[in-house]
Amino acid sequence: MSNDVKPKARKILVVDDDWLNRELIEVYLKDAGYECLLANNGDRALEIAQSNPPDLVLCDVQMPGMSGYEVCRHLKSNPLTQFVPVVMVTAMEGDEEKIQAVEAGADDFVSKPFNSILLLTRVKSLLRIKSLHDDVEERNALLRQVLTRYMAEGVVQTILTDPDRYLRLGGETRFITTLFADIRGFTAFTEKRPANEVVETLNHIFSQLTRTVFDYQGTFDKYVGDCIMALWGAPISDGDDTFRAVKAAVEMRRMFAELRAKESNVMQHLGLGIGLNSGDATVGNIGSEKVMDYTAVGDAVNIAKRLQEIAHAGEILISEVTYHLVRSQVKAEQLEEHVLHGRRDPVVVYAVKEVID
């Protein structure tokens, strides 16, 4: 016994007010292995297409009430059916009717009386194109499921316009702002709490932090223990990336303080330290063709991480580069110069107090 799964029959909606034409086309299509949906007027055709979208529509032009051109325009303006191929079936052979069909959005047309072989050839060709489109849509749907875990919906939508460009293995130099946010006191917290409570608390905090990244159109990079890494300016840049990154940091601090106040019995000894830096970094998919990680690497990223490491609970520390990019939009206090781990020369550090909208 074969385990092969029989391909699902493609659905074709036949729209014609003449019952003899409908039945004749239905016979041709069913003999060729297609499933048929029948409608005797435009209104009925749109009802069927809305409730049970077909893979292709064969539509007569001249019908009482709604013409075939109107049916086609309605189908092409509906997101549910806009990519369904429409073949206009007409008894007229003049160029004017063909032009009207194209203007209505029709993908092809056949003339009555039609040749059954020619009709089926055109149907087969358009269904092949529709199948390719469906494959792309299915791939994009899977990509969307993955990407929306890391990026805001608007960023994902842009990436899907050219996934080969944005998701290829490899990197490019981009000017970005990187944010690291670390939960202070979490190591001690894990020593005194059962594992399920530790995971539950961490997930609760991370869900809030990650949502804030998305709210400000950032790109989530990764979780590193009890720290979150995010970046702005890649894969898409909107011009105000640095300011949105700082606003996200301020919102994270506010959100964490609110969360801590609500759950003081659990989070009273926890805090949040945040560091940001702006500069050129290598950004892209790093790894292999099968397993890759969209991330940023470079000195600019390392500085953001070091700033986070010296930030006290409740502090947002930014580099001099970041400060000068947003100085008219934030209130910040210049701190003493710090020598960051792994660097010889001291760096100027600013502590963000608030943003000025």
mmCIF file of C-alpha atoms in Angstrom:
data_model
loop_
_atom_site.group_PDB
_atom_site.id
_atom_site.type_symbol
_atom_site.label_atom_id
_atom_site.label_comp_id
_atom_site.label_asym_id
_atom_site.label_seq_id
_atom_site.Cartn_x
_atom_site.Cartn_y
_atom_site.Cartn_z
ATOM 1 C CA MET A 1 0.000 0.000 0.000
ATOM 2 C CA SER A 2 1.441 3.370 -1.003
ATOM 3 C CA ASN A 3 1.957 6.064 1.625
ATOM 4 C CA ASP A 4 1.969 8.805 -1.001
ATOM 5 C CA VAL A 5 -0.419 11.655 -0.201
ATOM 6 C CA LYS A 6 -2.583 12.642 -3.149
ATOM 7 C CA PRO A 7 -2.219 16.355 -3.946
ATOM 8 C CA LYS A 8 -5.239 18.437 -3.058
ATOM 9 C CA ALA A 9 -7.318 19.341 -6.124
ATOM 10 C CA ARG A 10 -7.084 22.982 -7.116
ATOM 11 C CA LYS A 11 -10.363 24.909 -6.818
ATOM 12 C CA ILE A 12 -11.644 26.870 -9.790
ATOM 13 C CA LEU A 13 -14.591 29.233 -9.536
ATOM 14 C CA VAL A 14 -16.671 29.335 -12.742
ATOM 15 C CA VAL A 15 -18.884 32.427 -13.069
ATOM 16 C CA ASP A 16 -21.405 32.506 -15.912
ATOM 17 C CA ASP A 17 -25.124 33.294 -16.089
ATOM 18 C CA ASP A 18 -25.589 30.656 -18.817
ATOM 19 C CA TRP A 19 -26.070 27.238 -17.204
ATOM 20 C CA LEU A 20 -24.948 25.415 -20.353
ATOM 21 C CA ASN A 21 -21.615 27.264 -20.392
ATOM 22 C CA ARG A 22 -21.122 26.579 -16.680
ATOM 23 C CA GLU A 23 -21.760 22.882 -17.068
ATOM 24 C CA LEU A 24 -19.590 22.589 -20.167
ATOM 25 C CA ILE A 25 -16.624 24.260 -18.459
ATOM 26 C CA GLU A 26 -17.245 22.175 -15.338
ATOM 27 C CA VAL A 27 -16.988 18.958 -17.356
ATOM 28 C CA TYR A 28 -13.688 20.039 -18.905
ATOM 29 C CA LEU A 29 -12.219 21.041 -15.552
ATOM 30 C CA LYS A 30 -13.370 17.990 -13.603
ATOM 31 C CA ASP A 31 -12.022 15.675 -16.299
ATOM 32 C CA ALA A 32 -8.684 17.446 -15.857
ATOM 33 C CA GLY A 33 -8.766 16.796 -12.088
ATOM 34 C CA TYR A 34 -9.894 20.197 -10.804
ATOM 35 C CA GLU A 35 -12.571 20.957 -8.224
ATOM 36 C CA CYS A 36 -15.280 23.338 -9.424
ATOM 37 C CA LEU A 37 -17.236 26.052 -7.648
ATOM 38 C CA LEU A 38 -20.154 27.467 -9.651
ATOM 39 C CA ALA A 39 -21.823 30.883 -9.578
ATOM 40 C CA ASN A 40 -24.526 32.236 -11.909
ATOM 41 C CA ASN A 41 -23.961 35.937 -11.142
ATOM 42 C CA GLY A 42 -21.382 38.345 -9.793
ATOM 43 C CA ASP A 43 -22.816 38.713 -6.306
ATOM 44 C CA ARG A 44 -22.857 34.969 -5.775
ATOM 45 C CA ALA A 45 -19.307 34.696 -7.126
ATOM 46 C CA LEU A 46 -18.014 37.228 -4.576
ATOM 47 C CA GLU A 47 -19.820 35.418 -1.745
ATOM 48 C CA ILE A 48 -18.169 32.129 -2.694
ATOM 49 C CA ALA A 49 -14.747 33.727 -3.147
ATOM 50 C CA GLN A 50 -14.970 35.340 0.288
ATOM 51 C CA SER A 51 -16.036 32.197 2.147
ATOM 52 C CA ASN A 52 -14.046 29.654 0.125
ATOM 53 C CA PRO A 53 -11.221 31.386 -1.808
ATOM 54 C CA PRO A 54 -10.532 29.601 -5.110
ATOM 55 C CA ASP A 55 -7.176 29.089 -6.788
ATOM 56 C CA LEU A 56 -8.414 30.543 -10.061
ATOM 57 C CA VAL A 57 -11.541 32.260 -11.444
ATOM 58 C CA LEU A 58 -13.061 31.811 -14.898
ATOM 59 C CA CYS A 59 -15.510 34.676 -15.311
ATOM 60 C CA ASP A 60 -17.913 35.561 -18.102
ATOM 61 C CA VAL A 61 -17.864 39.233 -19.102
ATOM 62 C CA GLN A 62 -21.491 39.904 -20.018
ATOM 63 C CA MET A 63 -23.835 39.023 -17.168
ATOM 64 C CA PRO A 64 -27.013 40.632 -15.825
ATOM 65 C CA GLY A 65 -26.353 42.976 -12.925
ATOM 66 C CA MET A 66 -22.661 42.938 -12.091
ATOM 67 C CA SER A 67 -20.427 42.522 -15.134
ATOM 68 C CA GLY A 68 -17.396 40.285 -15.224
ATOM 69 C CA TYR A 69 -15.160 43.360 -15.175
ATOM 70 C CA GLU A 70 -16.754 44.486 -11.893
ATOM 71 C CA VAL A 71 -16.352 41.012 -10.418
ATOM 72 C CA CYS A 72 -12.678 41.060 -11.344
ATOM 73 C CA ARG A 73 -12.130 44.500 -9.814
ATOM 74 C CA HIS A 74 -13.773 43.381 -6.566
ATOM 75 C CA LEU A 75 -11.625 40.249 -6.413
ATOM 76 C CA LYS A 76 -8.406 42.160 -7.061
ATOM 77 C CA SER A 77 -9.207 44.771 -4.393
ATOM 78 C CA ASN A 78 -9.883 42.152 -1.711
ATOM 79 C CA PRO A 79 -6.702 41.108 0.201
ATOM 80 C CA LEU A 80 -8.120 37.607 0.469
ATOM 81 C CA THR A 81 -8.367 37.133 -3.305
ATOM 82 C CA GLN A 82 -6.091 39.784 -4.835
ATOM 83 C CA PHE A 83 -3.542 37.214 -5.998
ATOM 84 C CA VAL A 84 -6.086 34.736 -7.379
ATOM 85 C CA PRO A 85 -5.696 34.588 -11.191
ATOM 86 C CA VAL A 86 -8.789 35.744 -13.101
ATOM 87 C CA VAL A 87 -9.491 34.648 -16.677
ATOM 88 C CA MET A 88 -12.169 36.614 -18.505
ATOM 89 C CA VAL A 89 -14.363 34.599 -20.868
ATOM 90 C CA THR A 90 -15.920 36.735 -23.596
ATOM 91 C CA ALA A 91 -17.754 36.300 -26.886
ATOM 92 C CA MET A 92 -16.317 39.601 -28.102
ATOM 93 C CA GLU A 93 -12.950 39.659 -29.798
ATOM 94 C CA GLY A 94 -12.323 43.389 -30.117
ATOM 95 C CA ASP A 95 -9.274 45.066 -28.594
ATOM 96 C CA GLU A 96 -11.501 47.338 -26.499
ATOM 97 C CA GLU A 97 -12.875 44.413 -24.488
ATOM 98 C CA LYS A 98 -9.382 43.018 -23.992
ATOM 99 C CA ILE A 99 -8.157 46.397 -22.746
ATOM 100 C CA GLN A 100 -11.067 46.594 -20.304
ATOM 101 C CA ALA A 101 -10.194 43.137 -19.026
ATOM 102 C CA VAL A 102 -6.576 44.133 -18.408
ATOM 103 C CA GLU A 103 -7.635 47.395 -16.738
ATOM 104 C CA ALA A 104 -9.948 45.442 -14.442
ATOM 105 C CA GLY A 105 -6.960 43.361 -13.321
ATOM 106 C CA ALA A 106 -7.595 40.201 -15.332
ATOM 107 C CA ASP A 107 -4.625 37.885 -15.778
ATOM 108 C CA ASP A 108 -5.775 36.393 -19.077
ATOM 109 C CA PHE A 109 -8.822 36.011 -21.332
ATOM 110 C CA VAL A 110 -10.316 33.445 -23.689
ATOM 111 C CA SER A 111 -12.858 33.954 -26.444
ATOM 112 C CA LYS A 112 -16.100 32.067 -26.967
ATOM 113 C CA PRO A 113 -16.520 29.571 -28.441
ATOM 114 C CA PHE A 114 -13.361 28.438 -26.692
ATOM 115 C CA ASN A 115 -11.031 25.601 -27.485
ATOM 116 C CA SER A 116 -11.000 23.214 -24.508
ATOM 117 C CA ILE A 117 -7.312 22.398 -24.940
ATOM 118 C CA LEU A 118 -6.376 26.096 -25.056
ATOM 119 C CA LEU A 119 -8.573 26.812 -22.022
ATOM 120 C CA LEU A 120 -6.992 24.034 -19.955
ATOM 121 C CA THR A 121 -3.488 25.069 -21.050
ATOM 122 C CA ARG A 122 -4.071 28.612 -19.813
ATOM 123 C CA VAL A 123 -5.629 27.357 -16.594
ATOM 124 C CA LYS A 124 -2.667 25.078 -15.964
ATOM 125 C CA SER A 125 -0.178 27.872 -16.649
ATOM 126 C CA LEU A 126 -1.881 30.360 -14.320
ATOM 127 C CA LEU A 127 -2.248 27.767 -11.581
ATOM 128 C CA ARG A 128 1.479 27.085 -11.800
ATOM 129 C CA ILE A 129 2.134 30.791 -11.220
ATOM 130 C CA LYS A 130 -0.383 30.818 -8.366
ATOM 131 C CA SER A 131 1.352 27.816 -6.822
ATOM 132 C CA LEU A 132 4.697 29.632 -6.913
ATOM 133 C CA HIS A 133 3.100 32.648 -5.245
ATOM 134 C CA ASP A 134 1.558 30.415 -2.574
ATOM 135 C CA ASP A 135 4.962 28.874 -1.886
ATOM 136 C CA VAL A 136 6.461 32.340 -1.388
ATOM 137 C CA GLU A 137 3.577 33.337 0.890
ATOM 138 C CA GLU A 138 4.020 30.180 2.927
ATOM 139 C CA ARG A 139 7.733 30.844 3.278
ATOM 140 C CA ASN A 140 7.058 34.434 4.305
ATOM 141 C CA ALA A 141 4.501 33.287 6.869
ATOM 142 C CA LEU A 142 7.086 30.989 8.441
ATOM 143 C CA LEU A 143 9.687 33.762 8.331
ATOM 144 C CA ARG A 144 7.214 36.148 9.933
ATOM 145 C CA GLN A 145 6.589 33.709 12.793
ATOM 146 C CA VAL A 146 10.318 33.577 13.471
ATOM 147 C CA LEU A 147 11.166 37.232 12.876
ATOM 148 C CA THR A 148 8.376 38.661 15.033
ATOM 149 C CA ARG A 149 10.131 37.047 17.986
ATOM 150 C CA TYR A 150 13.086 39.355 17.393
ATOM 151 C CA MET A 151 11.767 42.466 15.669
ATOM 152 C CA ALA A 152 8.837 44.834 15.579
ATOM 153 C CA GLU A 153 6.137 44.078 13.005
ATOM 154 C CA GLY A 154 7.060 47.085 10.874
ATOM 155 C CA VAL A 155 10.671 45.937 10.671
ATOM 156 C CA VAL A 156 9.566 42.415 9.744
ATOM 157 C CA GLN A 157 7.337 43.760 6.974
ATOM 158 C CA THR A 158 10.283 45.628 5.446
ATOM 159 C CA ILE A 159 12.536 42.568 5.658
ATOM 160 C CA LEU A 160 9.959 40.419 3.871
ATOM 161 C CA THR A 161 10.020 42.764 0.889
ATOM 162 C CA ASP A 162 13.545 41.481 0.179
ATOM 163 C CA PRO A 163 14.434 38.573 2.506
ATOM 164 C CA ASP A 164 17.386 37.480 0.369
ATOM 165 C CA ARG A 165 19.003 40.859 0.997
ATOM 166 C CA TYR A 166 18.273 41.179 4.701
ATOM 167 C CA LEU A 167 18.588 37.529 5.771
ATOM 168 C CA ARG A 168 21.585 36.314 3.830
ATOM 169 C CA LEU A 169 24.530 34.822 5.676
ATOM 170 C CA GLY A 170 27.212 37.469 6.125
ATOM 171 C CA GLY A 171 27.600 40.930 7.550
ATOM 172 C CA GLU A 172 27.951 44.594 6.742
ATOM 173 C CA THR A 173 29.206 47.637 8.588
ATOM 174 C CA ARG A 174 26.339 49.662 10.022
ATOM 175 C CA PHE A 175 26.113 52.592 12.435
ATOM 176 C CA ILE A 176 23.980 51.273 15.273
ATOM 177 C CA THR A 177 23.090 51.946 18.881
ATOM 178 C CA THR A 178 23.423 48.893 21.109
ATOM 179 C CA LEU A 179 21.643 48.425 24.437
ATOM 180 C CA PHE A 180 22.412 45.971 27.205
ATOM 181 C CA ALA A 181 20.060 45.704 30.195
ATOM 182 C CA ASP A 182 21.081 43.485 33.106
ATOM 183 C CA ILE A 183 19.108 42.437 36.183
ATOM 184 C CA ARG A 184 21.093 43.396 39.280
ATOM 185 C CA GLY A 185 21.020 41.019 42.255
ATOM 186 C CA PHE A 186 19.752 38.094 40.232
ATOM 187 C CA THR A 187 22.568 35.716 41.182
ATOM 188 C CA ALA A 188 21.725 36.089 44.860
ATOM 189 C CA PHE A 189 18.043 35.795 43.970
ATOM 190 C CA THR A 190 18.594 32.411 42.304
ATOM 191 C CA GLU A 191 20.380 31.063 45.383
ATOM 192 C CA LYS A 192 17.365 31.650 47.610
ATOM 193 C CA ARG A 193 14.495 30.691 45.322
ATOM 194 C CA PRO A 194 13.262 27.426 43.794
ATOM 195 C CA ALA A 195 14.017 26.916 40.111
ATOM 196 C CA ASN A 196 10.425 27.319 38.935
ATOM 197 C CA GLU A 197 10.127 30.717 40.666
ATOM 198 C CA VAL A 198 13.460 31.853 39.229
ATOM 199 C CA VAL A 199 12.402 30.964 35.685
ATOM 200 C CA GLU A 200 8.946 32.480 36.137
ATOM 201 C CA THR A 201 10.383 35.777 37.420
ATOM 202 C CA LEU A 202 13.019 35.941 34.697
ATOM 203 C CA ASN A 203 10.469 35.241 31.971
ATOM 204 C CA HIS A 204 8.124 37.870 33.390
ATOM 205 C CA ILE A 205 10.843 40.536 33.391
ATOM 206 C CA PHE A 206 12.217 39.562 29.994
ATOM 207 C CA SER A 207 8.769 39.643 28.385
ATOM 208 C CA GLN A 208 8.368 43.250 29.518
ATOM 209 C CA LEU A 209 11.858 44.274 28.396
ATOM 210 C CA THR A 210 11.497 42.598 25.003
ATOM 211 C CA ARG A 211 8.116 44.199 24.402
ATOM 212 C CA THR A 212 9.694 47.592 25.095
ATOM 213 C CA VAL A 213 12.361 46.894 22.451
ATOM 214 C CA PHE A 214 9.606 46.188 19.920
ATOM 215 C CA ASP A 215 7.529 49.200 21.015
ATOM 216 C CA TYR A 216 10.454 51.432 20.073
ATOM 217 C CA GLN A 217 11.149 49.580 16.780
ATOM 218 C CA GLY A 218 14.368 47.977 17.961
ATOM 219 C CA THR A 219 15.822 44.606 17.045
ATOM 220 C CA PHE A 220 16.057 42.010 19.781
ATOM 221 C CA ASP A 221 19.442 40.303 19.635
ATOM 222 C CA LYS A 222 19.692 37.784 22.447
ATOM 223 C CA TYR A 223 19.346 36.906 26.106
ATOM 224 C CA VAL A 224 22.659 36.426 27.881
ATOM 225 C CA GLY A 225 21.913 34.907 31.278
ATOM 226 C CA ASP A 226 19.967 37.623 33.083
ATOM 227 C CA CYS A 227 20.877 40.281 30.506
ATOM 228 C CA ILE A 228 19.128 41.335 27.313
ATOM 229 C CA MET A 229 20.860 42.719 24.216
ATOM 230 C CA ALA A 230 19.080 44.821 21.599
ATOM 231 C CA LEU A 231 20.103 47.155 18.809
ATOM 232 C CA TRP A 232 18.749 50.015 16.733
ATOM 233 C CA GLY A 233 19.799 50.886 13.193
ATOM 234 C CA ALA A 234 19.871 47.380 11.730
ATOM 235 C CA PRO A 235 18.596 45.659 9.739
ATOM 236 C CA ILE A 236 16.451 48.775 9.163
ATOM 237 C CA SER A 237 17.343 52.370 10.023
ATOM 238 C CA ASP A 238 14.699 55.062 10.478
ATOM 239 C CA GLY A 239 17.005 58.004 11.127
ATOM 240 C CA ASP A 240 16.209 58.487 14.833
ATOM 241 C CA ASP A 241 17.545 55.115 15.972
ATOM 242 C CA THR A 242 19.690 56.421 18.821
ATOM 243 C CA PHE A 243 16.910 58.482 20.360
ATOM 244 C CA ARG A 244 14.480 55.558 20.189
ATOM 245 C CA ALA A 245 17.088 53.350 21.868
ATOM 246 C CA VAL A 246 17.490 55.838 24.733
ATOM 247 C CA LYS A 247 13.717 56.211 25.036
ATOM 248 C CA ALA A 248 13.442 52.427 25.220
ATOM 249 C CA ALA A 249 16.028 52.392 28.023
ATOM 250 C CA VAL A 250 14.108 55.014 30.002
ATOM 251 C CA GLU A 251 10.877 53.074 29.506
ATOM 252 C CA MET A 252 12.606 49.857 30.641
ATOM 253 C CA ARG A 253 13.725 51.598 33.824
ATOM 254 C CA ARG A 254 10.219 52.953 34.489
ATOM 255 C CA MET A 255 8.612 49.604 33.740
ATOM 256 C CA PHE A 256 11.040 47.725 35.968
ATOM 257 C CA ALA A 257 10.445 50.109 38.876
ATOM 258 C CA GLU A 258 6.690 49.668 38.473
ATOM 259 C CA LEU A 259 7.028 45.900 38.289
ATOM 260 C CA ARG A 260 9.274 45.867 41.352
ATOM 261 C CA ALA A 261 6.761 47.948 43.339
ATOM 262 C CA LYS A 262 3.907 45.599 42.419
ATOM 263 C CA GLU A 263 5.864 42.468 43.315
ATOM 264 C CA SER A 264 8.022 43.791 46.130
ATOM 265 C CA ASN A 265 7.906 40.508 48.030
ATOM 266 C CA VAL A 266 9.707 38.794 45.126
ATOM 267 C CA MET A 267 11.676 41.569 43.435
ATOM 268 C CA GLN A 268 12.601 43.866 46.317
ATOM 269 C CA HIS A 269 16.324 43.088 46.017
ATOM 270 C CA LEU A 270 16.437 43.231 42.219
ATOM 271 C CA GLY A 271 17.407 46.184 40.044
ATOM 272 C CA LEU A 272 18.113 47.026 36.409
ATOM 273 C CA GLY A 273 21.356 48.454 35.024
ATOM 274 C CA ILE A 274 21.477 49.636 31.406
ATOM 275 C CA GLY A 275 24.327 50.649 29.086
ATOM 276 C CA LEU A 276 24.191 52.105 25.563
ATOM 277 C CA ASN A 277 26.740 53.036 22.947
ATOM 278 C CA SER A 278 26.592 54.139 19.325
ATOM 279 C CA GLY A 279 29.070 53.470 16.554
ATOM 280 C CA ASP A 280 30.029 51.334 13.578
ATOM 281 C CA ALA A 281 29.644 47.582 14.058
ATOM 282 C CA THR A 282 29.570 44.494 11.899
ATOM 283 C CA VAL A 283 25.941 43.432 11.678
ATOM 284 C CA GLY A 284 24.471 40.370 9.999
ATOM 285 C CA ASN A 285 23.745 36.675 10.144
ATOM 286 C CA ILE A 286 26.681 34.884 11.722
ATOM 287 C CA GLY A 287 26.967 31.094 11.860
ATOM 288 C CA SER A 288 26.163 28.610 9.111
ATOM 289 C CA GLU A 289 23.499 28.221 6.449
ATOM 290 C CA LYS A 290 21.520 25.926 8.773
ATOM 291 C CA VAL A 291 22.100 27.676 12.101
ATOM 292 C CA MET A 292 22.642 31.427 12.116
ATOM 293 C CA ASP A 293 22.274 34.272 14.566
ATOM 294 C CA TYR A 294 21.466 37.832 13.549
ATOM 295 C CA THR A 295 23.735 39.904 15.760
ATOM 296 C CA ALA A 296 26.223 42.765 15.976
ATOM 297 C CA VAL A 297 29.901 42.515 16.861
ATOM 298 C CA GLY A 298 32.698 45.024 17.263
ATOM 299 C CA ASP A 299 34.212 47.536 19.633
ATOM 300 C CA ALA A 300 31.094 49.712 19.650
ATOM 301 C CA VAL A 301 29.087 46.752 20.960
ATOM 302 C CA ASN A 302 31.726 45.926 23.571
ATOM 303 C CA ILE A 303 31.609 49.468 24.957
ATOM 304 C CA ALA A 304 27.838 49.229 25.456
ATOM 305 C CA LYS A 305 28.336 45.962 27.336
ATOM 306 C CA ARG A 306 31.049 47.509 29.569
ATOM 307 C CA LEU A 307 28.845 50.495 30.352
ATOM 308 C CA GLN A 308 26.074 48.150 31.422
ATOM 309 C CA GLU A 309 28.505 46.321 33.689
ATOM 310 C CA ILE A 310 29.353 49.482 35.663
ATOM 311 C CA ALA A 311 25.780 50.793 35.788
ATOM 312 C CA HIS A 312 24.190 50.610 39.220
ATOM 313 C CA ALA A 313 20.602 49.496 39.682
ATOM 314 C CA GLY A 314 18.350 52.142 38.201
ATOM 315 C CA GLU A 315 21.139 53.732 36.131
ATOM 316 C CA ILE A 316 21.218 54.267 32.380
ATOM 317 C CA LEU A 317 24.776 54.953 31.254
ATOM 318 C CA ILE A 318 25.519 56.169 27.758
ATOM 319 C CA SER A 319 28.764 56.908 25.959
ATOM 320 C CA GLU A 320 29.908 60.316 24.802
ATOM 321 C CA VAL A 321 29.061 59.416 21.206
ATOM 322 C CA THR A 322 25.515 58.479 22.131
ATOM 323 C CA TYR A 323 25.091 61.566 24.301
ATOM 324 C CA HIS A 324 26.089 63.957 21.513
ATOM 325 C CA LEU A 325 23.545 62.334 19.188
ATOM 326 C CA VAL A 326 20.657 62.941 21.617
ATOM 327 C CA ARG A 327 21.864 65.773 23.842
ATOM 328 C CA SER A 328 19.027 68.105 22.785
ATOM 329 C CA GLN A 329 16.475 65.390 23.551
ATOM 330 C CA VAL A 330 17.600 64.102 26.959
ATOM 331 C CA LYS A 331 18.618 65.337 30.356
ATOM 332 C CA ALA A 332 21.848 63.634 31.385
ATOM 333 C CA GLU A 333 24.564 64.120 33.966
ATOM 334 C CA GLN A 334 28.216 63.823 33.044
ATOM 335 C CA LEU A 335 30.014 61.447 35.408
ATOM 336 C CA GLU A 336 33.659 60.974 36.128
ATOM 337 C CA GLU A 337 35.675 59.342 33.394
ATOM 338 C CA HIS A 338 35.780 55.556 33.660
ATOM 339 C CA VAL A 339 38.346 53.045 32.547
ATOM 340 C CA LEU A 340 36.268 50.225 31.137
ATOM 341 C CA HIS A 341 37.353 46.614 31.409
ATOM 342 C CA GLY A 342 39.672 45.672 28.555
ATOM 343 C CA ARG A 343 40.436 49.295 27.591
ATOM 344 C CA ARG A 344 43.422 51.464 28.520
ATOM 345 C CA ASP A 345 42.061 54.959 27.982
ATOM 346 C CA PRO A 346 39.273 56.366 30.155
ATOM 347 C CA VAL A 347 35.926 57.171 28.533
ATOM 348 C CA VAL A 348 33.431 59.921 29.226
ATOM 349 C CA VAL A 349 30.172 58.566 30.632
ATOM 350 C CA TYR A 350 26.757 60.187 31.011
ATOM 351 C CA ALA A 351 23.863 59.069 33.221
ATOM 352 C CA VAL A 352 20.480 59.616 31.598
ATOM 353 C CA LYS A 353 17.871 61.210 33.850
ATOM 354 C CA GLU A 354 14.957 61.616 31.467
ATOM 355 C CA VAL A 355 14.038 62.196 27.861
ATOM 356 C CA ILE A 356 12.576 65.444 26.543
ATOM 357 C CA ASP A 357 9.732 64.737 24.117
#
